[in-house]
Coordinates of C-alpha atoms in Angstrom, one line a residue:
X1 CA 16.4 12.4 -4.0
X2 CA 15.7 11.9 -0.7
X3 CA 12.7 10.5 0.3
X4 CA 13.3 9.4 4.0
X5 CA 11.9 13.0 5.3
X6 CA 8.9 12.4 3.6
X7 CA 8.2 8.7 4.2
X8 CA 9.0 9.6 8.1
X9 CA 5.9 12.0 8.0
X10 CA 3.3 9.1 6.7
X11 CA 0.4 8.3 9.0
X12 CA -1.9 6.7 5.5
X13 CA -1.2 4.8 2.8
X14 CA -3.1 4.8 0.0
X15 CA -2.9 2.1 -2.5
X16 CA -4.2 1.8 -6.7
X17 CA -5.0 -2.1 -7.1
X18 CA -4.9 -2.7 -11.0
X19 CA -0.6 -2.7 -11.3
X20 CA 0.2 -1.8 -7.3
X21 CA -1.3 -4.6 -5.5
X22 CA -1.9 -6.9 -8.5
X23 CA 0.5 -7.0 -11.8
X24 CA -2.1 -5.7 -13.5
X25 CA -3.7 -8.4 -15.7
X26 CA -7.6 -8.8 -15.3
X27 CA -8.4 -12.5 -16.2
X28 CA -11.9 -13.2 -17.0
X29 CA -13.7 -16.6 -15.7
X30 CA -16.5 -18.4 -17.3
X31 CA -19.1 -16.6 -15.6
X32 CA -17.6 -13.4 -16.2
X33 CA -16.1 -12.6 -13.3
X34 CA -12.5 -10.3 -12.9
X35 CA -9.9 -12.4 -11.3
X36 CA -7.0 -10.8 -10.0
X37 CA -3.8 -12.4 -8.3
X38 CA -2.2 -11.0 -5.0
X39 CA 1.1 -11.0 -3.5
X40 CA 1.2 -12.4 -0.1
X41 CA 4.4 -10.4 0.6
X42 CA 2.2 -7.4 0.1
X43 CA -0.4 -8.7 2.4
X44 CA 2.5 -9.3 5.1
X45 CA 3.8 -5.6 4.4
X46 CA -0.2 -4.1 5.4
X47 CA -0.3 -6.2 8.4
X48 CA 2.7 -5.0 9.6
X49 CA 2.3 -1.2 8.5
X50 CA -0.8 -1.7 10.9
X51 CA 1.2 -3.3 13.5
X52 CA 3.1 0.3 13.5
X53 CA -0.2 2.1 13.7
X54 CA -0.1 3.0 10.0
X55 CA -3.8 3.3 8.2
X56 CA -4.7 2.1 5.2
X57 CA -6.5 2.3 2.1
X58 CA -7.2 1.7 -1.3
X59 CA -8.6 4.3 -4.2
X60 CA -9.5 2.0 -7.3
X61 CA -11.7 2.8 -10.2
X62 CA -12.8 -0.5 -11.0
X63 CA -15.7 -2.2 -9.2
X64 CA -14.7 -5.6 -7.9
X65 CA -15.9 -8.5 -5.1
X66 CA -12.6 -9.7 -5.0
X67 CA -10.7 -6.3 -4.2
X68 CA -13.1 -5.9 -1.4
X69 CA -12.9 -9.2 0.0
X70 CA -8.8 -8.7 0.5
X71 CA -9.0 -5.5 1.5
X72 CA -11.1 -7.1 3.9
X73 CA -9.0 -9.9 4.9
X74 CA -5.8 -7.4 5.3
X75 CA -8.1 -4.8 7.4
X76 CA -7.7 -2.2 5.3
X77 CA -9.7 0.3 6.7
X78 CA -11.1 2.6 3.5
X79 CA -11.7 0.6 0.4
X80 CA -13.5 3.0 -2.4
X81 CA -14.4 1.2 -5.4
X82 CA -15.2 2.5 -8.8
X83 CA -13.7 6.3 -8.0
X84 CA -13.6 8.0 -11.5
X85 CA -12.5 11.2 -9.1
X86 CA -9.6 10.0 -7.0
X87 CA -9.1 13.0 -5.7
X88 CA -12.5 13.0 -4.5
X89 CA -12.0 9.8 -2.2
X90 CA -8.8 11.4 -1.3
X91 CA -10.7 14.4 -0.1
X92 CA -12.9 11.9 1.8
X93 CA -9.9 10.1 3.6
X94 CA -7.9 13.7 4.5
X95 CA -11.4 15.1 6.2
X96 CA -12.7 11.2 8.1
X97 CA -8.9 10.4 9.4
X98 CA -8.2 14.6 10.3
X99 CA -4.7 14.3 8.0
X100 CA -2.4 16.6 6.5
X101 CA -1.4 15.7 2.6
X102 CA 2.3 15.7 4.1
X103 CA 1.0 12.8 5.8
X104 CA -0.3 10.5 3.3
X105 CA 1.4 8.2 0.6
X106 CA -0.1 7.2 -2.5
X107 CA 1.4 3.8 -4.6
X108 CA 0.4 4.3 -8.1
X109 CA 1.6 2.7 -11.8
X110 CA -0.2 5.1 -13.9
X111 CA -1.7 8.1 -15.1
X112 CA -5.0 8.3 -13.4
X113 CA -2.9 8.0 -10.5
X114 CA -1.2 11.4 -11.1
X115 CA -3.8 13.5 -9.4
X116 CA -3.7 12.3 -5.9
X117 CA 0.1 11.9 -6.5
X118 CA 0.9 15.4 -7.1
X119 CA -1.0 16.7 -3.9
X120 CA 0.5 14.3 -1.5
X121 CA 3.9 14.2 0.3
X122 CA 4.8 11.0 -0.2
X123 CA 4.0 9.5 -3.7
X124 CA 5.5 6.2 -4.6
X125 CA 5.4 4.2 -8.3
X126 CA 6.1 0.3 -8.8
X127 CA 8.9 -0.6 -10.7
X128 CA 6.7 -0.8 -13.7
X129 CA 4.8 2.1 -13.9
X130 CA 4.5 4.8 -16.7
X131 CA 7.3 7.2 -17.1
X132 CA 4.3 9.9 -15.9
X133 CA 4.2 8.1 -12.4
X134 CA 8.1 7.9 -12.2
X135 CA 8.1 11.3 -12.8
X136 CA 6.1 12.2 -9.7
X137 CA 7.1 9.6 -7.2
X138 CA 9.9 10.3 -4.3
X139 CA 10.1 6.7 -4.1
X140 CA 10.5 4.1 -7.1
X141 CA 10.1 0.5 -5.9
X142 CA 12.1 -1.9 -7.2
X143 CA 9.8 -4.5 -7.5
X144 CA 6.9 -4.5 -9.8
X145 CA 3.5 -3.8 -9.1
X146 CA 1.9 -7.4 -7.8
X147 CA 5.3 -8.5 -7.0
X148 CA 6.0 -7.3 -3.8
X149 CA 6.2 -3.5 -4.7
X150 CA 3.8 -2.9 -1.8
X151 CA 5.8 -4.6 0.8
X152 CA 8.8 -2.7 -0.7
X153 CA 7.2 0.5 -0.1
X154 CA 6.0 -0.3 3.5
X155 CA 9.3 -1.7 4.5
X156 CA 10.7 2.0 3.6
X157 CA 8.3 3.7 5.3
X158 CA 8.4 2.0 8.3
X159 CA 12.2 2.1 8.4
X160 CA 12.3 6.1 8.0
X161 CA 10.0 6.1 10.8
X162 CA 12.5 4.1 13.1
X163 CA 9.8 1.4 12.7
X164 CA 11.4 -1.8 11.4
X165 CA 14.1 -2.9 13.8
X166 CA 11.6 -2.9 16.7
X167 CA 8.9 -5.0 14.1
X168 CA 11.5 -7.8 13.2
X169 CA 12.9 -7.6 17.1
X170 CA 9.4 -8.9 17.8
X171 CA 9.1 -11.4 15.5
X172 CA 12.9 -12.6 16.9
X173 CA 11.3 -12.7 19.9
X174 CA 8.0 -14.9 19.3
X175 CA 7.7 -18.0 20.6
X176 CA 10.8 -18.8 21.4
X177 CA 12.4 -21.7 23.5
X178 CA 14.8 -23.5 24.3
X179 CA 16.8 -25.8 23.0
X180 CA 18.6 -27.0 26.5
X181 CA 17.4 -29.7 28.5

């Protein structure tokens, strides 16, 4: 399939945490707290869907400090935390940032993904996600969920959009100098 015509229409992302932005294992520290482990690839693939004037945003339904202080760190603009009704946040998001669903992607593993995935024109699964998500997605990272699946996803969005070229052309361009004397 496809998925370039879709991707090129994106103006949000929308990113699950538990299996998209982490591999999915909650560890539990002494005190009780959910640790979770990020990749930094992913991190560099938000900052530059911002840099192309993408938004961003996570739907999770777990409640944790640490999910809001990256989402923090990576500006993402729209964290909601503890959302038994994704579709609901989803809802919210369409009506505050004045979107079509055409215009939003979704990065989901599994099946309380499924319904924000199948109202949106751009849903995209990790490389390990449930054969439900698979199903659904237009794109199939790759790379697994907390392993740069993210940054996967972003990098194909932002080249369908003509994006890319002009992103790493700037980063060519940064500081540079010269070697003659």
């Amino acid at each position: 399939m496809n998925s370039v015509p879709y991707a090129a229409q994106v103006k949000l992302i929308i990113f699950d945490v538990d299996g998209v932005l982490t591999g999915g294992h909650i560890i539990f520290g002494q005190e009780g707290e959910a640790l979770k482990a990020f990749h930094c690839q992913d991190g560099m693939g938000i900052s530059l869907a911002h840099k192309a004037g993408l938004k961003t945003a996570i739907i999770t339904g777990r409640n944790s400090e640490i999910v809001r202080r990256r989402g923090t760190e990576l500006n993402i603009g729209d964290i909601h935390q503890g959302a038994a009704d994704k579709v609901a946040a989803l809802q919210e998001l369409i009506k505050k940032h004045a979107l079509t669903l055409e215009q939003i992607a979704y990065v989901g593993d599994d099946i309380n993904d499924l319904p924000v995935m199948v109202q949106i024109g751009f849903p995209c699964a990790v490389a390990n996600a449930v054969a439900e998500v698979k199903a659904v997605a237009r794109y199939i990272s790759g790379r697994a969920g907390g392993d740069g699946a993210v940054r996967d996803i972003i990098e194909h969005i932002l080249k369908a959009q003509g994006k890319w070229d002009g992103i790493i052309a700037e980063y060519l361009n940064k500081d540079r100098f010269s070697l003659e004397q």
